[in-house]
């Protein structure tokens, strides 16, 4: 059986412009799925406590690892909800710097390169301002009723996003022997 975190490549192409995202949560959902690291499949983590829904498809980039102990997260903008455990080819247009319960928890903002309605976006600044406000609002509010603190620090551009992705791929490569199930 393919392990969604360990067996799929991070990058789609040699230029490292496009990357894979394994969708965990469908756009419009309140069900928070999360990678079960030992098995590589998804488990239901919780139903969101607040009256908010995910503003975009949400998932992780395979063969990445971050200081919070998880793969790198990504919000994938496209026009349709995508089923959990689907693989989407994406390109970073920015990153949302976020602190979750005292730990950095960056979220790449990406576009689905196979969706012609969003594929031409190359930078966060091209998005409707309201969409960026919705994304910020969601992450500022989605854990309030759980009494957890989330601080959205800033949105940065695609260069910073690509650097965060490169660092997460490199950290995964160093840590892979310890992370892979035995």
mmCIF file of C-alpha atoms in Angstrom:
data_model
loop_
_atom_site.group_PDB
_atom_site.id
_atom_site.type_symbol
_atom_site.label_atom_id
_atom_site.label_comp_id
_atom_site.label_asym_id
_atom_site.label_seq_id
_atom_site.Cartn_x
_atom_site.Cartn_y
_atom_site.Cartn_z
ATOM 1 C CA UNK A 1 0.000 0.000 0.000
ATOM 2 C CA UNK A 2 1.267 3.474 -0.870
ATOM 3 C CA UNK A 3 2.023 5.708 2.101
ATOM 4 C CA UNK A 4 0.699 9.192 1.259
ATOM 5 C CA UNK A 5 3.471 10.993 3.147
ATOM 6 C CA UNK A 6 6.523 8.854 2.399
ATOM 7 C CA UNK A 7 5.920 7.272 -1.027
ATOM 8 C CA UNK A 8 4.746 10.228 -3.124
ATOM 9 C CA UNK A 9 7.276 12.812 -4.311
ATOM 10 C CA UNK A 10 7.081 16.400 -3.123
ATOM 11 C CA UNK A 11 7.859 17.925 -6.509
ATOM 12 C CA UNK A 12 6.048 17.229 -9.779
ATOM 13 C CA UNK A 13 8.753 18.557 -12.093
ATOM 14 C CA UNK A 14 12.533 18.879 -12.212
ATOM 15 C CA UNK A 15 12.309 22.674 -12.044
ATOM 16 C CA UNK A 16 10.542 22.315 -8.677
ATOM 17 C CA UNK A 17 7.909 24.826 -9.738
ATOM 18 C CA UNK A 18 4.988 22.467 -9.140
ATOM 19 C CA UNK A 19 4.441 20.144 -6.204
ATOM 20 C CA UNK A 20 1.987 17.515 -5.027
ATOM 21 C CA UNK A 21 -0.562 18.172 -2.310
ATOM 22 C CA UNK A 22 -2.477 15.326 -0.684
ATOM 23 C CA UNK A 23 -5.859 16.794 0.186
ATOM 24 C CA UNK A 24 -6.958 16.179 3.769
ATOM 25 C CA UNK A 25 -9.945 18.532 4.063
ATOM 26 C CA UNK A 26 -12.395 19.456 1.332
ATOM 27 C CA UNK A 27 -13.202 23.089 0.639
ATOM 28 C CA UNK A 28 -16.411 23.954 2.517
ATOM 29 C CA UNK A 29 -16.050 21.209 5.145
ATOM 30 C CA UNK A 30 -16.093 21.345 8.960
ATOM 31 C CA UNK A 31 -14.559 17.858 9.228
ATOM 32 C CA UNK A 32 -10.840 18.130 10.089
ATOM 33 C CA UNK A 33 -9.054 15.075 8.742
ATOM 34 C CA UNK A 34 -5.393 14.564 9.539
ATOM 35 C CA UNK A 35 -2.670 12.276 8.271
ATOM 36 C CA UNK A 36 -2.289 9.195 10.447
ATOM 37 C CA UNK A 37 1.495 9.075 10.260
ATOM 38 C CA UNK A 38 2.013 5.338 10.902
ATOM 39 C CA UNK A 39 -0.514 4.163 8.272
ATOM 40 C CA UNK A 40 -0.386 6.982 5.713
ATOM 41 C CA UNK A 41 -4.172 7.258 5.532
ATOM 42 C CA UNK A 42 -6.458 9.888 7.002
ATOM 43 C CA UNK A 43 -8.250 9.849 10.300
ATOM 44 C CA UNK A 44 -10.947 12.200 11.525
ATOM 45 C CA UNK A 45 -9.178 14.539 13.936
ATOM 46 C CA UNK A 46 -12.296 16.456 14.948
ATOM 47 C CA UNK A 47 -15.352 18.332 13.771
ATOM 48 C CA UNK A 48 -14.559 22.042 13.972
ATOM 49 C CA UNK A 49 -15.997 23.604 17.117
ATOM 50 C CA UNK A 50 -16.738 26.963 15.486
ATOM 51 C CA UNK A 51 -19.268 27.845 12.807
ATOM 52 C CA UNK A 52 -16.596 28.136 10.132
ATOM 53 C CA UNK A 53 -15.737 26.053 7.087
ATOM 54 C CA UNK A 54 -12.448 25.529 5.270
ATOM 55 C CA UNK A 55 -12.151 28.324 2.670
ATOM 56 C CA UNK A 56 -10.119 26.143 0.286
ATOM 57 C CA UNK A 57 -9.008 22.557 -0.147
ATOM 58 C CA UNK A 58 -6.397 21.850 2.540
ATOM 59 C CA UNK A 59 -3.697 19.238 2.729
ATOM 60 C CA UNK A 60 -0.024 18.435 3.062
ATOM 61 C CA UNK A 61 2.956 18.169 0.762
ATOM 62 C CA UNK A 62 4.482 14.663 0.696
ATOM 63 C CA UNK A 63 8.093 14.143 1.740
ATOM 64 C CA UNK A 64 8.198 17.404 3.707
ATOM 65 C CA UNK A 65 8.713 17.901 7.423
ATOM 66 C CA UNK A 66 8.448 20.976 9.626
ATOM 67 C CA UNK A 67 9.486 21.931 13.129
ATOM 68 C CA UNK A 68 5.920 21.344 14.369
ATOM 69 C CA UNK A 69 6.409 17.614 13.692
ATOM 70 C CA UNK A 70 4.113 17.483 10.663
ATOM 71 C CA UNK A 71 4.421 17.699 6.876
ATOM 72 C CA UNK A 72 4.146 21.179 5.365
ATOM 73 C CA UNK A 73 0.519 22.329 5.047
ATOM 74 C CA UNK A 74 -0.999 23.885 1.925
ATOM 75 C CA UNK A 75 -4.261 25.574 1.035
ATOM 76 C CA UNK A 76 -5.027 24.826 -2.609
ATOM 77 C CA UNK A 77 -7.196 27.359 -4.376
ATOM 78 C CA UNK A 78 -9.426 26.038 -7.122
ATOM 79 C CA UNK A 79 -13.042 26.172 -8.187
ATOM 80 C CA UNK A 80 -14.250 22.797 -6.897
ATOM 81 C CA UNK A 81 -14.108 20.795 -3.663
ATOM 82 C CA UNK A 82 -11.602 17.926 -3.929
ATOM 83 C CA UNK A 83 -12.085 14.617 -2.121
ATOM 84 C CA UNK A 84 -9.756 13.749 0.763
ATOM 85 C CA UNK A 85 -6.684 11.656 -0.167
ATOM 86 C CA UNK A 86 -6.731 13.022 -3.719
ATOM 87 C CA UNK A 87 -3.420 14.246 -5.119
ATOM 88 C CA UNK A 88 -3.458 17.746 -6.590
ATOM 89 C CA UNK A 89 -0.663 19.353 -8.604
ATOM 90 C CA UNK A 90 -0.094 22.846 -7.245
ATOM 91 C CA UNK A 91 2.129 25.921 -7.455
ATOM 92 C CA UNK A 92 2.846 28.287 -4.559
ATOM 93 C CA UNK A 93 1.647 31.873 -4.854
ATOM 94 C CA UNK A 94 2.391 32.783 -1.248
ATOM 95 C CA UNK A 95 2.607 31.641 2.330
ATOM 96 C CA UNK A 96 0.667 32.526 5.443
ATOM 97 C CA UNK A 97 3.018 32.752 8.425
ATOM 98 C CA UNK A 98 1.079 31.452 11.408
ATOM 99 C CA UNK A 99 1.756 30.557 15.017
ATOM 100 C CA UNK A 100 -0.394 27.786 16.502
ATOM 101 C CA UNK A 101 -0.209 27.272 20.272
ATOM 102 C CA UNK A 102 3.263 28.809 20.347
ATOM 103 C CA UNK A 103 4.708 26.881 17.362
ATOM 104 C CA UNK A 104 5.251 28.115 13.806
ATOM 105 C CA UNK A 105 2.764 26.430 11.475
ATOM 106 C CA UNK A 106 3.186 27.948 8.009
ATOM 107 C CA UNK A 107 0.507 27.365 5.384
ATOM 108 C CA UNK A 108 1.506 27.550 1.729
ATOM 109 C CA UNK A 109 -1.098 29.271 -0.414
ATOM 110 C CA UNK A 110 -1.177 27.490 -3.759
ATOM 111 C CA UNK A 111 -3.189 27.245 -6.941
ATOM 112 C CA UNK A 112 -4.281 24.014 -8.583
ATOM 113 C CA UNK A 113 -2.324 24.092 -11.841
ATOM 114 C CA UNK A 114 -4.898 21.884 -13.571
ATOM 115 C CA UNK A 115 -7.789 24.291 -12.889
ATOM 116 C CA UNK A 116 -7.840 26.890 -15.691
ATOM 117 C CA UNK A 117 -9.754 29.421 -13.570
ATOM 118 C CA UNK A 118 -6.898 29.786 -11.052
ATOM 119 C CA UNK A 119 -3.813 28.419 -12.819
ATOM 120 C CA UNK A 120 -2.671 31.842 -14.049
ATOM 121 C CA UNK A 121 -2.352 33.359 -10.566
ATOM 122 C CA UNK A 122 1.325 33.722 -9.665
ATOM 123 C CA UNK A 123 1.219 35.895 -6.524
ATOM 124 C CA UNK A 124 -1.065 36.373 -3.520
ATOM 125 C CA UNK A 125 -1.469 40.023 -4.511
ATOM 126 C CA UNK A 126 -3.467 38.944 -7.585
ATOM 127 C CA UNK A 127 -6.175 37.299 -5.483
ATOM 128 C CA UNK A 128 -9.381 39.100 -4.612
ATOM 129 C CA UNK A 129 -8.663 40.935 -1.332
ATOM 130 C CA UNK A 130 -11.759 39.390 0.213
ATOM 131 C CA UNK A 131 -10.430 35.855 -0.341
ATOM 132 C CA UNK A 132 -7.221 36.657 1.555
ATOM 133 C CA UNK A 133 -9.343 38.145 4.365
ATOM 134 C CA UNK A 134 -11.483 34.976 4.455
ATOM 135 C CA UNK A 135 -8.393 32.769 4.743
ATOM 136 C CA UNK A 136 -6.970 34.922 7.551
ATOM 137 C CA UNK A 137 -10.323 35.018 9.355
ATOM 138 C CA UNK A 138 -10.771 31.253 9.156
ATOM 139 C CA UNK A 139 -7.404 30.509 10.740
ATOM 140 C CA UNK A 140 -7.814 33.223 13.376
ATOM 141 C CA UNK A 141 -11.200 31.820 14.434
ATOM 142 C CA UNK A 142 -11.266 28.061 13.838
ATOM 143 C CA UNK A 143 -9.753 27.116 17.203
ATOM 144 C CA UNK A 144 -11.225 29.869 19.412
ATOM 145 C CA UNK A 145 -13.913 27.632 20.962
ATOM 146 C CA UNK A 146 -11.219 25.025 21.699
ATOM 147 C CA UNK A 147 -9.426 27.697 23.765
ATOM 148 C CA UNK A 148 -6.323 27.417 21.578
ATOM 149 C CA UNK A 149 -4.310 30.404 20.421
ATOM 150 C CA UNK A 150 -3.607 30.973 16.732
ATOM 151 C CA UNK A 151 -1.834 34.105 15.502
ATOM 152 C CA UNK A 152 -1.756 34.849 11.779
ATOM 153 C CA UNK A 153 1.397 36.908 11.380
ATOM 154 C CA UNK A 154 1.592 37.839 7.714
ATOM 155 C CA UNK A 155 1.155 36.807 4.102
ATOM 156 C CA UNK A 156 4.357 36.617 2.067
ATOM 157 C CA UNK A 157 4.962 36.020 -1.629
ATOM 158 C CA UNK A 158 5.855 33.000 -3.755
ATOM 159 C CA UNK A 159 9.629 33.325 -3.293
ATOM 160 C CA UNK A 160 9.296 32.956 0.474
ATOM 161 C CA UNK A 161 6.842 30.095 -0.029
ATOM 162 C CA UNK A 162 9.272 28.234 -2.290
ATOM 163 C CA UNK A 163 12.073 28.704 0.253
ATOM 164 C CA UNK A 164 9.893 27.324 3.066
ATOM 165 C CA UNK A 165 9.033 24.348 0.834
ATOM 166 C CA UNK A 166 12.714 23.722 0.001
ATOM 167 C CA UNK A 167 13.599 23.806 3.709
ATOM 168 C CA UNK A 168 10.766 21.378 4.542
ATOM 169 C CA UNK A 169 11.918 18.954 1.808
ATOM 170 C CA UNK A 170 15.490 19.128 3.099
ATOM 171 C CA UNK A 171 14.410 18.564 6.714
ATOM 172 C CA UNK A 172 12.357 15.556 5.590
ATOM 173 C CA UNK A 173 15.391 14.089 3.780
ATOM 174 C CA UNK A 174 17.480 14.406 6.938
ATOM 175 C CA UNK A 175 14.758 12.996 9.197
ATOM 176 C CA UNK A 176 13.265 10.354 6.855
ATOM 177 C CA UNK A 177 14.985 7.333 8.428
ATOM 178 C CA UNK A 178 13.418 8.238 11.766
ATOM 179 C CA UNK A 179 10.015 9.171 10.324
ATOM 180 C CA UNK A 180 9.332 6.179 8.082
ATOM 181 C CA UNK A 181 7.309 3.334 9.621
ATOM 182 C CA UNK A 182 9.293 0.187 10.268
#
